[in-house]
Short mmCIF file of C-alpha atoms and ligand atoms in Angstrom, two decimals:
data_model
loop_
_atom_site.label_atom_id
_atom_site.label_comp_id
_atom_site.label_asym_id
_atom_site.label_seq_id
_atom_site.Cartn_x
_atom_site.Cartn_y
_atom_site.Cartn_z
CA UNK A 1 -19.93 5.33 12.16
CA UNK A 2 -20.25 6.28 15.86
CA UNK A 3 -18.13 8.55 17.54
CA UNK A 4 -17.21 6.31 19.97
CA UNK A 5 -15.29 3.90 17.26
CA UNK A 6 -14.06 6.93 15.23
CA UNK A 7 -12.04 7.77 18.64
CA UNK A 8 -10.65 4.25 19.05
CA UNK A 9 -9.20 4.35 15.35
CA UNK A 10 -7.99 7.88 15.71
CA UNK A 11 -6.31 7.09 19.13
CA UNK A 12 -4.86 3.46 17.72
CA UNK A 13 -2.15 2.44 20.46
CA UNK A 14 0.40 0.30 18.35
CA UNK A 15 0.94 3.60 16.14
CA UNK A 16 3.98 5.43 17.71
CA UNK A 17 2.92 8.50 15.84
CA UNK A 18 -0.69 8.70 17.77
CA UNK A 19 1.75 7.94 21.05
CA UNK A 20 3.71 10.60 20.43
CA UNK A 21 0.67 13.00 20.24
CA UNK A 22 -2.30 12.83 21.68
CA UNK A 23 -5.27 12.59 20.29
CA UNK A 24 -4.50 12.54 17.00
CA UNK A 25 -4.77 10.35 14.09
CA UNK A 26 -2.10 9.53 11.79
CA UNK A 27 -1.79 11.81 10.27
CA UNK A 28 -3.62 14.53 11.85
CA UNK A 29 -6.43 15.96 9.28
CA UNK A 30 -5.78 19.42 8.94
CA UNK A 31 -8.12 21.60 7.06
CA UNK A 32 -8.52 21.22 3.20
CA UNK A 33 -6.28 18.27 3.15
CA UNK A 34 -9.01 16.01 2.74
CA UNK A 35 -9.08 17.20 -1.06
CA UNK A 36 -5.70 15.35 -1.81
CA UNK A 37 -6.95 11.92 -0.79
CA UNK A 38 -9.79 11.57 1.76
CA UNK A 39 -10.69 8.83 3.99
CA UNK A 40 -13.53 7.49 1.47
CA UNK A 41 -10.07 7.33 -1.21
CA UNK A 42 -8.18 5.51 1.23
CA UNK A 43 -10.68 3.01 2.34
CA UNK A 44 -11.02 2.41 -1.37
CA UNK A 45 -6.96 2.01 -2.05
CA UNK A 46 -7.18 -1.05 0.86
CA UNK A 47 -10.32 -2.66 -0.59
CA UNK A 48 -10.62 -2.36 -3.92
CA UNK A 49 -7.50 -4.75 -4.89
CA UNK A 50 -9.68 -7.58 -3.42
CA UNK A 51 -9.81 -8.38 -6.97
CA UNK A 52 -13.10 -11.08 -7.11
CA UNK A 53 -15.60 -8.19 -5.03
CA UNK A 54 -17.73 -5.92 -6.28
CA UNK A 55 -17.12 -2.30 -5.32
CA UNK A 56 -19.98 0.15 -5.27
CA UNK A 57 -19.82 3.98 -4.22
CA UNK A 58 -22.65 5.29 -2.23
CA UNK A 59 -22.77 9.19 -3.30
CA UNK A 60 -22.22 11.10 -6.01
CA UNK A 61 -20.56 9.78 -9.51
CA UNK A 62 -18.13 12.31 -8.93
CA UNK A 63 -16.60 10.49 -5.65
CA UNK A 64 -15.62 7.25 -8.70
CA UNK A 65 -13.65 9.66 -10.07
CA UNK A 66 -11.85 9.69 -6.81
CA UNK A 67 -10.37 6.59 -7.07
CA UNK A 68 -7.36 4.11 -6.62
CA UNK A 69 -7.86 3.09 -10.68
CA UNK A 70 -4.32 5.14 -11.42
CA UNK A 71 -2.60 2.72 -9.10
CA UNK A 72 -0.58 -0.49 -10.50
CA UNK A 73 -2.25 -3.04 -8.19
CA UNK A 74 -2.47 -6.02 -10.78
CA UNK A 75 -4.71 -9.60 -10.26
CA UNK A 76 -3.81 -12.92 -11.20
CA UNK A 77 -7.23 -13.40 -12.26
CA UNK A 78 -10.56 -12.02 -11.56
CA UNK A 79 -11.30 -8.61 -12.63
CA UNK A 80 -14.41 -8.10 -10.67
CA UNK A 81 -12.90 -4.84 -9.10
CA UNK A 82 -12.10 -3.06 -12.34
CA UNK A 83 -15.81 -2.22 -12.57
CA UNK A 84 -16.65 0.84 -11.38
CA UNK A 85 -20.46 1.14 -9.82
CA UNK A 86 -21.89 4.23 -7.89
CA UNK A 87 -25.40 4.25 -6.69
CA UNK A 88 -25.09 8.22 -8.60
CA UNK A 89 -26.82 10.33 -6.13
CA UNK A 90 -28.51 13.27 -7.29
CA UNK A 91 -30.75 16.24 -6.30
CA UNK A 92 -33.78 14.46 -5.55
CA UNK A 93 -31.87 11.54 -3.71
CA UNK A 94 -30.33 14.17 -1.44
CA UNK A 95 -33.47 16.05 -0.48
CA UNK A 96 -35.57 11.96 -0.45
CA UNK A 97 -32.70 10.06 0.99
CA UNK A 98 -30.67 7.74 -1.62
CA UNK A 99 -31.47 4.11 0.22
CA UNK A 100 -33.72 3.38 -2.03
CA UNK A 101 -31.82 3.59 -5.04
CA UNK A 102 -28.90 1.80 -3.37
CA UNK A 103 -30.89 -1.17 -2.44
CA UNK A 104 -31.76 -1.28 -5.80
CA UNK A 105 -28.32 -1.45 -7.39
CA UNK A 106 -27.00 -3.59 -4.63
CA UNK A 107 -29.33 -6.22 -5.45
CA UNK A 108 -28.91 -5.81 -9.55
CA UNK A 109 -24.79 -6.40 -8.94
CA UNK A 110 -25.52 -9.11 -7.10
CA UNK A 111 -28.09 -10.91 -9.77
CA UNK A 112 -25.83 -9.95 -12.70
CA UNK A 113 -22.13 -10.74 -11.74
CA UNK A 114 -22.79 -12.99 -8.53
CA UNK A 115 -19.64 -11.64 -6.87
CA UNK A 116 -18.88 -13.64 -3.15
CA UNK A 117 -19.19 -10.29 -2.03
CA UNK A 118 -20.03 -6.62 -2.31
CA UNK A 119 -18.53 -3.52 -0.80
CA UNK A 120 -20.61 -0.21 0.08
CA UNK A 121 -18.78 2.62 0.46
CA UNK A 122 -20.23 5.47 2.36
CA UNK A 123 -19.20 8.93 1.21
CA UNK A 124 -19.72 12.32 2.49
CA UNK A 125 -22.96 13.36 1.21
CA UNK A 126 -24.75 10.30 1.95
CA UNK A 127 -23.25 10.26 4.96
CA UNK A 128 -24.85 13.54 5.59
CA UNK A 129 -28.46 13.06 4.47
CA UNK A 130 -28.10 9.87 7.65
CA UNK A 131 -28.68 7.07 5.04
CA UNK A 132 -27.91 3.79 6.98
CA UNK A 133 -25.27 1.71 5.10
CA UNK A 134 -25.02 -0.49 7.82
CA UNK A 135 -28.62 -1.53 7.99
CA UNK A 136 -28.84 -1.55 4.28
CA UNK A 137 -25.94 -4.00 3.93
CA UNK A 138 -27.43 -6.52 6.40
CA UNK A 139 -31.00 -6.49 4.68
CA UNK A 140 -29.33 -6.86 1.43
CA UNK A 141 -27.47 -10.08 3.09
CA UNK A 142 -30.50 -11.73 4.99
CA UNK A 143 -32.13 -11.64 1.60
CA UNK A 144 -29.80 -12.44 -0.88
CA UNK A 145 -27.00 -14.62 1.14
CA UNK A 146 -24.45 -12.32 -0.37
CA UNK A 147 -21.95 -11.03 2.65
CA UNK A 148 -22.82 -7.02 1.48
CA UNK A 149 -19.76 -5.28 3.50
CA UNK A 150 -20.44 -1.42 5.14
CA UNK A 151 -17.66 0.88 4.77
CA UNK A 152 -18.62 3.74 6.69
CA UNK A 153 -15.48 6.00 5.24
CA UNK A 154 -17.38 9.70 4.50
CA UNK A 155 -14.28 11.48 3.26
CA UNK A 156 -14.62 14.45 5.67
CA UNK A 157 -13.75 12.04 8.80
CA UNK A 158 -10.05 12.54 7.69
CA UNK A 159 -7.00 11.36 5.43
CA UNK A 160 -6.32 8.58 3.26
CA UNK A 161 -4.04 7.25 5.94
CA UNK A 162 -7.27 7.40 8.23
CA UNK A 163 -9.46 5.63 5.42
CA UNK A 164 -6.86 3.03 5.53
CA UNK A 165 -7.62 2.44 8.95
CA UNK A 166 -11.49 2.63 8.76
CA UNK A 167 -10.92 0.12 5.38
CA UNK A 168 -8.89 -2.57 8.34
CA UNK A 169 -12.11 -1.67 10.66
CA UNK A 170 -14.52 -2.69 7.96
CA UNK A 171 -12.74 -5.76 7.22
CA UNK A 172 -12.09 -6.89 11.28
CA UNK A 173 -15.61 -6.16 11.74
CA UNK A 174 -17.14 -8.34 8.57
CA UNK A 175 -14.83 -10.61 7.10
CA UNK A 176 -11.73 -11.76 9.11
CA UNK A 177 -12.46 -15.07 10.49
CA UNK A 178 -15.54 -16.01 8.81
CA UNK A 179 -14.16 -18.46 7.00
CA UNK A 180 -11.32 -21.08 7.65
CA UNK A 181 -8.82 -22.85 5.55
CA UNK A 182 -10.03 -26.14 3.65
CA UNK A 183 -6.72 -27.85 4.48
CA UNK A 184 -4.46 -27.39 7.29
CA UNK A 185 -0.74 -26.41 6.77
CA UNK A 186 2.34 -26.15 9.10
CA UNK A 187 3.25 -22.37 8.35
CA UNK A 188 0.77 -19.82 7.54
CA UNK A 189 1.64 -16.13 6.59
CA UNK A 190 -0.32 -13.06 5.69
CA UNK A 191 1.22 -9.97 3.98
CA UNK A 192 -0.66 -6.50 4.87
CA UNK A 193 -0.44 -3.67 3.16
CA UNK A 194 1.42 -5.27 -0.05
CA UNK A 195 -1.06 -4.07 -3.31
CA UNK A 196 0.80 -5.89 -5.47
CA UNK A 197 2.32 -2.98 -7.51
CA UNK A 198 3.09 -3.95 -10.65
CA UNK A 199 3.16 -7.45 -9.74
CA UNK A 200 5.37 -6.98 -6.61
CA UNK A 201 3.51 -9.81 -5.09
CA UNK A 202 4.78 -12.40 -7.83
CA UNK A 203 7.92 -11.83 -6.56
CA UNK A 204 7.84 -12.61 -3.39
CA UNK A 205 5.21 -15.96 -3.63
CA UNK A 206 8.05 -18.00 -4.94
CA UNK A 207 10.24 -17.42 -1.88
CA UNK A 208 7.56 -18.25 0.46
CA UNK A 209 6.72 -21.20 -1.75
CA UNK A 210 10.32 -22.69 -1.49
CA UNK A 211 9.94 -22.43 2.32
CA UNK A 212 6.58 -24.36 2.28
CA UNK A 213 4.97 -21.52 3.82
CA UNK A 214 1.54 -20.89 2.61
CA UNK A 215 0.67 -17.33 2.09
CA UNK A 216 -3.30 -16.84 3.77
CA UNK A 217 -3.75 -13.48 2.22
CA UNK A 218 -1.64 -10.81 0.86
CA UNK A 219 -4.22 -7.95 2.53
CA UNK A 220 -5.37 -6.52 -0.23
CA UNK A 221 -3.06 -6.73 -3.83
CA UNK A 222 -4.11 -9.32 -5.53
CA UNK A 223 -6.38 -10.58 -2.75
CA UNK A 224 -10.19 -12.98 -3.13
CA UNK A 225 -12.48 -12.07 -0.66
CA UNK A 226 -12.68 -15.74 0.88
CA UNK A 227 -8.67 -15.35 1.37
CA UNK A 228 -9.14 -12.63 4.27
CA UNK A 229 -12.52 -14.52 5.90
CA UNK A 230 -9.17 -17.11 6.58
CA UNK A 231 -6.73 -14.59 7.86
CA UNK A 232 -7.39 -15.46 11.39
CA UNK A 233 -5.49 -18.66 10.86
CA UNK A 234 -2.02 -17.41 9.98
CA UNK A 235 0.85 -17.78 12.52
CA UNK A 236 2.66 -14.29 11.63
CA UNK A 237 1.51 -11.20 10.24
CA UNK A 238 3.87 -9.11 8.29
CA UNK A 239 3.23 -5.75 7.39
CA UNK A 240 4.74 -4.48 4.10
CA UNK A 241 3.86 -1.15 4.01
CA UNK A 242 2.46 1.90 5.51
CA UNK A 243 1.94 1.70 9.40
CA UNK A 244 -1.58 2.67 8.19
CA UNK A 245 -3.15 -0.81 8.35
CA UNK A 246 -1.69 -1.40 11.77
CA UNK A 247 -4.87 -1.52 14.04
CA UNK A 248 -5.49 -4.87 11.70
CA UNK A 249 -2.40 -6.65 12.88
CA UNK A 250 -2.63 -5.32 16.27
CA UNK A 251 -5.88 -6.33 16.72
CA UNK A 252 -5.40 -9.71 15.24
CA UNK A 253 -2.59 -10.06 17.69
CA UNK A 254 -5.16 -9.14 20.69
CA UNK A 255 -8.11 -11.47 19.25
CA UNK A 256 -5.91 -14.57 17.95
CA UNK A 257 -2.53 -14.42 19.38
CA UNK A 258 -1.09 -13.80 15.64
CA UNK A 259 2.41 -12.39 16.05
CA UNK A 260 3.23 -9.19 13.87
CA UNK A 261 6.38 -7.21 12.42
CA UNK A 262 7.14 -4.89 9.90
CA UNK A 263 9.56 -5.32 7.12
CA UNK A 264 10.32 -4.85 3.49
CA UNK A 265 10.84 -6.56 0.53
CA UNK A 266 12.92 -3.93 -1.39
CA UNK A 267 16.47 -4.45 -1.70
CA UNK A 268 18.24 -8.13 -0.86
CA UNK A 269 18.71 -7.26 2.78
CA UNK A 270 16.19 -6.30 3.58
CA UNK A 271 14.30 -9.38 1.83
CA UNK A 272 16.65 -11.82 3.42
CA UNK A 273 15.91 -9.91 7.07
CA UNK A 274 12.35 -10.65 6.46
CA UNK A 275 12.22 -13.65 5.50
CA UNK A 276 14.40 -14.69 8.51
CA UNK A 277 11.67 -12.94 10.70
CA UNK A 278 8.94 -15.17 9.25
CA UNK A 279 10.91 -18.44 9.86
CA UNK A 280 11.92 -17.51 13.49
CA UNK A 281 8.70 -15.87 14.64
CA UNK A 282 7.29 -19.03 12.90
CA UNK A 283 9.88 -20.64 15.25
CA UNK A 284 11.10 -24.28 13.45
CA UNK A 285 14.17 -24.85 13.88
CA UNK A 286 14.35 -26.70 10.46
CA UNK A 287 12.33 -23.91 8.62
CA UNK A 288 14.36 -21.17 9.93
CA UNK A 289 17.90 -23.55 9.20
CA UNK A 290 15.87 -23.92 5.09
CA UNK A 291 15.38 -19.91 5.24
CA UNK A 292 18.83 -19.05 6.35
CA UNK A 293 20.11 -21.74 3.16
CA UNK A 294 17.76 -20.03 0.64
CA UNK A 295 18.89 -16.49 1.45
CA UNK A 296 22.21 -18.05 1.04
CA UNK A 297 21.58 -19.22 -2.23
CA UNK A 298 19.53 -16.37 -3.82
CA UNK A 299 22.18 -13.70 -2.75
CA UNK A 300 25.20 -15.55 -4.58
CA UNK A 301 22.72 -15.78 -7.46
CA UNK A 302 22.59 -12.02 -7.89
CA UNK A 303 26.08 -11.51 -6.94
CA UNK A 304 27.69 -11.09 -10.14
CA UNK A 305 24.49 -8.99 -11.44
CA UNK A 306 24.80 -6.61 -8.29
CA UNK A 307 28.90 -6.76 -9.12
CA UNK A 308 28.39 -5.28 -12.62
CA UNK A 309 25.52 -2.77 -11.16
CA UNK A 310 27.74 -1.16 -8.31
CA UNK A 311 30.60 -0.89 -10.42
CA UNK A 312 28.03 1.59 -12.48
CA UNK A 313 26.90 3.48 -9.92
CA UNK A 314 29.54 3.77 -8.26
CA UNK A 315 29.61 7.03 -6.30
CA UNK A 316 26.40 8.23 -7.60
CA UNK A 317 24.00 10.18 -5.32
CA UNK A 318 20.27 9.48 -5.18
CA UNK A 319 17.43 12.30 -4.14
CA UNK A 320 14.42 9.70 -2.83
CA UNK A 321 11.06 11.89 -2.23
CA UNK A 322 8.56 9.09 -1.44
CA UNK A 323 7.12 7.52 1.80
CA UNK A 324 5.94 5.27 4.19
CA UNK A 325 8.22 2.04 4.59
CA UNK A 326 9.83 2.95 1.03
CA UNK A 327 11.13 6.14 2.44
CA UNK A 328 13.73 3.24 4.28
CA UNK A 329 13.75 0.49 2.61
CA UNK A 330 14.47 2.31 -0.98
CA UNK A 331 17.33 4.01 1.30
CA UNK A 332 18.80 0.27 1.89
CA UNK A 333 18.20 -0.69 -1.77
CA UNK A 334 20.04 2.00 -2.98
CA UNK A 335 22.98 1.76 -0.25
CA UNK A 336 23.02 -1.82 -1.62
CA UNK A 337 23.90 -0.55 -4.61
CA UNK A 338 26.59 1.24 -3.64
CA UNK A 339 25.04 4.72 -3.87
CA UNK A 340 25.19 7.27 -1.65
CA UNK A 341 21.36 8.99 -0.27
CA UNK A 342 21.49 12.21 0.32
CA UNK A 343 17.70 13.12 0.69
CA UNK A 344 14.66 10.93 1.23
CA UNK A 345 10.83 12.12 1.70
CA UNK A 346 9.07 11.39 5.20
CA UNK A 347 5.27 13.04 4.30
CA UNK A 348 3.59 9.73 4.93
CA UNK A 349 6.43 7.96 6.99
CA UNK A 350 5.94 7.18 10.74
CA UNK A 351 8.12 7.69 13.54
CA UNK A 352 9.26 4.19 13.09
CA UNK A 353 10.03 4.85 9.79
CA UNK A 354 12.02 8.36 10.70
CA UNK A 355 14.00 6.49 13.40
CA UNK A 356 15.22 4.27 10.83
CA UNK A 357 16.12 6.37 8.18
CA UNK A 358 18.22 8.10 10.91
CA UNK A 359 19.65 4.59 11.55
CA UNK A 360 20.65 3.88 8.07
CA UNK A 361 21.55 7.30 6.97
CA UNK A 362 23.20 9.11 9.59
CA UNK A 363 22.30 12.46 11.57
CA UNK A 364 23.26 13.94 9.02
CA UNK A 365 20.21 13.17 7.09
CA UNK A 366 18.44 15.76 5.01
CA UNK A 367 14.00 14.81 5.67
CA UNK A 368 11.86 16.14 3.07
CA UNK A 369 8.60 16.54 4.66
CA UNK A 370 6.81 18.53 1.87
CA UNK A 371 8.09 17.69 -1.65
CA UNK A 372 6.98 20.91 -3.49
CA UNK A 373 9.03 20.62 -6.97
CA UNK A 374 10.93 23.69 -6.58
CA UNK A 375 12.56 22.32 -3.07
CA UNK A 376 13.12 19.18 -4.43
CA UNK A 377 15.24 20.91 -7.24
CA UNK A 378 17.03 22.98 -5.00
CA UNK A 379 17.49 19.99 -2.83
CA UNK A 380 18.92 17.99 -5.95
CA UNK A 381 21.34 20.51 -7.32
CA UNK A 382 22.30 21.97 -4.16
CA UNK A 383 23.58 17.80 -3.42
CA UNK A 384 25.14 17.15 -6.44
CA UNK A 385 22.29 14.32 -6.82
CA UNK A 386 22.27 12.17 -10.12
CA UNK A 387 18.80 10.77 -10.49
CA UNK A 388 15.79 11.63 -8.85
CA UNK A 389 13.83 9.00 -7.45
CA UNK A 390 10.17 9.70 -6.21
CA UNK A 391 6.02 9.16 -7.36
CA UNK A 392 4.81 9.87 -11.08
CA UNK A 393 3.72 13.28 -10.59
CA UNK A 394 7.00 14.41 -9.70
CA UNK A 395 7.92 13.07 -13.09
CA UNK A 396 7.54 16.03 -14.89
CA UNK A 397 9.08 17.83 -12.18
CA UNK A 398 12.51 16.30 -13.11
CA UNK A 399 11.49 15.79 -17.26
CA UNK A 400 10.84 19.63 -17.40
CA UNK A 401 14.59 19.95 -15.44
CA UNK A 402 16.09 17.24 -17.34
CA UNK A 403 17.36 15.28 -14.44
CA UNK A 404 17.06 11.23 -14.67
CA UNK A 405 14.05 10.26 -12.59
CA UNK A 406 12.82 6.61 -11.55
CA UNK A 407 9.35 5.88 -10.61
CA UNK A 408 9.31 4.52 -6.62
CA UNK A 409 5.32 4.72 -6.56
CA UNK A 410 2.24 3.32 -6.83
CA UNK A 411 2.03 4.13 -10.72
CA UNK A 412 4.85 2.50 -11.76
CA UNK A 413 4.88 -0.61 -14.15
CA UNK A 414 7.72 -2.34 -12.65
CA UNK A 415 7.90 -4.55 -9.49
CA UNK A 416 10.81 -4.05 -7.30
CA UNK A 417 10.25 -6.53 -4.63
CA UNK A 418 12.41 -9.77 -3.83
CA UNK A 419 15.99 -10.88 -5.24
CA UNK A 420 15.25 -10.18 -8.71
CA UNK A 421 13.31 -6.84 -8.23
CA UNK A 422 16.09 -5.92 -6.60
CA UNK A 423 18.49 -6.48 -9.57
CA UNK A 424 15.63 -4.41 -11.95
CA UNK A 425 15.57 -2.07 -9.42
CA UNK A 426 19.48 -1.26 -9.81
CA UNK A 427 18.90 -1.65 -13.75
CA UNK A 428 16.37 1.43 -13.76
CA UNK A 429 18.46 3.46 -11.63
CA UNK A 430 21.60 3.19 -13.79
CA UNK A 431 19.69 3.10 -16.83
CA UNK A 432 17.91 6.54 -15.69
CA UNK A 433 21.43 8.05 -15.04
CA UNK A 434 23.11 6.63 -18.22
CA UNK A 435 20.04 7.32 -20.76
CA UNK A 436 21.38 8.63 -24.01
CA UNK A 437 18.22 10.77 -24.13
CA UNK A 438 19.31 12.91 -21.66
CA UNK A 439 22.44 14.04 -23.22
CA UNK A 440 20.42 15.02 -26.30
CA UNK A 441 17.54 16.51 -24.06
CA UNK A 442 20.16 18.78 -22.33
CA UNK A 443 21.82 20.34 -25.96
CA UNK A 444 21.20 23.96 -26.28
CA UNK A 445 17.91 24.35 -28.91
CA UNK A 446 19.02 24.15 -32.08
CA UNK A 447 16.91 27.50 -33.22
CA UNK A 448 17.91 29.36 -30.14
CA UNK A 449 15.77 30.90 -27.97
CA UNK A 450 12.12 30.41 -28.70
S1 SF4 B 1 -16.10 11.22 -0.14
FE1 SF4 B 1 -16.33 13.44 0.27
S2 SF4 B 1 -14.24 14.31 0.23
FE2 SF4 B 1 -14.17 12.23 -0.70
S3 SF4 B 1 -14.44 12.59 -2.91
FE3 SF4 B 1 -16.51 12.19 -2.11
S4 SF4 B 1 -17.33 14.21 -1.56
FE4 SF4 B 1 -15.09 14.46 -1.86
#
């Protein structure tokens, strides 16, 4: 990638964070942080849930291992992107170049799965010995007819966030508005930055469906490739989560007028508030009059089941250590439920997302920028907290302390989005506090001290 185009992305004007300070991408690499998720890991996270592609690492097998293939994102169908292929660069490829051998298994994917598409991702070392990706892709294309996608994401250029961004690049560049719709429709909607998380995504397509308004693409859970060559044609852009796919809506917005916002879909406010976004920004009068009706109805549907939750946690206190838009939203869930948040994590949140929190919280708020388990104990027992809520790995954080703990991340196995999520979310969370297990977890050891 040139460094002309690296600057653009790192300097991306709609993010309030790069505003704020100049220069800087969001968030600022600092070094040895590209070891916890680089930009080639990020990249991948955005692409690889375009479920009907074929994926292919340019570099070492040890950059597959690097992967999004611990995260929940689930398909309705094709499973193309479960395989994992590397072009496996070795010695000889390093000191020779590694084109070659890429060419090669570019062109064997493409005769033995016939995928509508293949994505090349650059990594560091091949980045380094100057093989050309892009070049390689668009021979591979003019011979085959296959669109062969560059994504020019060598983990040293920064963070995951940042590999987001260069992952929106790739896609702006090579696939959004290549292709348009077969029929026309009166309301069009894409969702970025939803993965489809345990089948988050199934949750909301039924509310959009009972509006009549067609979902384009859901950028990238559970997403064909063909579905983003269409996004172009959408009237409103939402984005779910993470600011860090933001130069994609706000360069849709510059190139074909498309409207964007962000919102959530955790917690029945929150879902109501977007869906009342879509219909206005959509702006029909009788679509936004059928929104306003359907948030009606779905709220008196949970009623009772929120009733019976609040009444159990009533007065409990919640530690939340995650990020991005779920450092917020969760907050809202959880007030929803009646609980009181005394903590919540902002590593990966955005200004945006700070200013809210404050919002919804107070000044008062305690901001956990760096969730290092002993803190995040302190934190908890210093509060009075009752469950921990945060990402897997801090799951043996609160096992090993025997505090209840419900999984907010991207491992988890249950979706949280929309009306109903909303009511499983407030099941875990009282079913964390009240587990029996915990009582018999916390009894002195039978045989004493071992
Ligand atoms: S792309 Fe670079 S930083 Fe990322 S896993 Fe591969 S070698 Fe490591």
């Amino acid at each position: 990638m040139n460094l002309s185009t690296l600057r653009e992305l790192y300097k991306e004007p709609a993010c309030s964070h790069n505003a704020a300070k100049k220069d800087a991408a969001c968030p600022r690499p600092t070094p040895g942080k590209a070891a916890g998720g680089c930009s080639f890991d990020g990249a991948q996270i955005t692409l690889v849930p375009i479920t009907d592609a074929a994926h292919i690492v340019h570099g070492p097998a040890g950059c597959v291992g690097n992967t999004w293939n611990n995260r929940g994102a689930l398909s309705s169908g094709p499973r193309m992107n479960r395989m994992a292929f590397t072009s496996d660069i070795s010695n000889n490829d390093v000191v020779f170049g590694g084109e070659k051998k890429l060419y090669k298994a570019v062109r064997e994917i493409i005769a033995k799965y016939s995928p509508p598409a293949v994505f090349v991702y650059q990594t560091c070392v091949t980045s380094m010995i100057g093989d050309d990706v892009n070049a390689l892709c668009k021979a591979v294309r003019e011979k085959t007819g296959t669109p062969v996608i560059p994504v020019d994401a060598p983990g040293f250029t920064g963070t995951k966030n940042f590999g987001n961004r260069l992952a929106g690049d790739a896609l702006l560049r090579h696939v959004i508005g290549t292709a348009e719709p077969a029929t026309p429709h009166p309301y069009n909607v894409n969702l970025i930055g939803e993965f489809n998380i345990a089948g988050e995504l199934w949750g909301i397509l039924p509310l959009l469906d009972r509006l009549d308004i067609r979902l384009i693409c859901s950028l990238s859970g559970d997403a064909r490739f063909g579905d983003i060559a269409k996004m172009h044609r959408a009237d409103v852009n939402m984005m779910v989560c993470s600011r860090a796919l933001l130069n994609v809506a706000r360069r849709m917005k510059e190139k074909y007028g498309i409207p964007y916002f962000e919102g959530s879909f955790y917690g029945a406010s929150n879902t109501g508030a977007a869906l009342m976004k879509i219909a206005r920004i959509i702006g029909n009068k009788a679509l936004v009059s059928k929104a306003e009706a359907l948030v009606n109805e779905e709220t008196q549907r949970i009623a009772p089941e929120l009733k019976s939750l609040k009444e159990r946690l009533a007065g409990k206190k919640a530690l939340l250590y995650t990020g991005g838009v779920k450092s917020w939203s969760i907050v809202g869930a959880l007030q929803e439920l009646g609980m009181k948040v005394i903590a919540t994590g902002t590593k990966k949140s955005t200004e945006e997302d700070k200013a809210r929190i404050k919002e919804l919280m107070g000044d008062e708020t305690v901001m956990i920028s760096e969730g290092a388990p002993r803190k995040l104990l302190q934190v908890f027992h210093e509060s009075g907290a009752d469950v921990m809520l945060a990402g897997g790995r801090n799951q043996y954080t609160a096992l090993k302390a025997r505090i209840p703990f419900v999984d907010v991340n991207q491992e988890r196995h249950t979706p949280y989005t929309g009306y109903d999520g909303h009511v499983r979310f407030g099941e875990a969370v009282a079913g964390a506090i009240e587990s029996p297990a915990l009582a018999i977890a916390r009894r002195p050891c039978p045989f004493g001290e071992i």
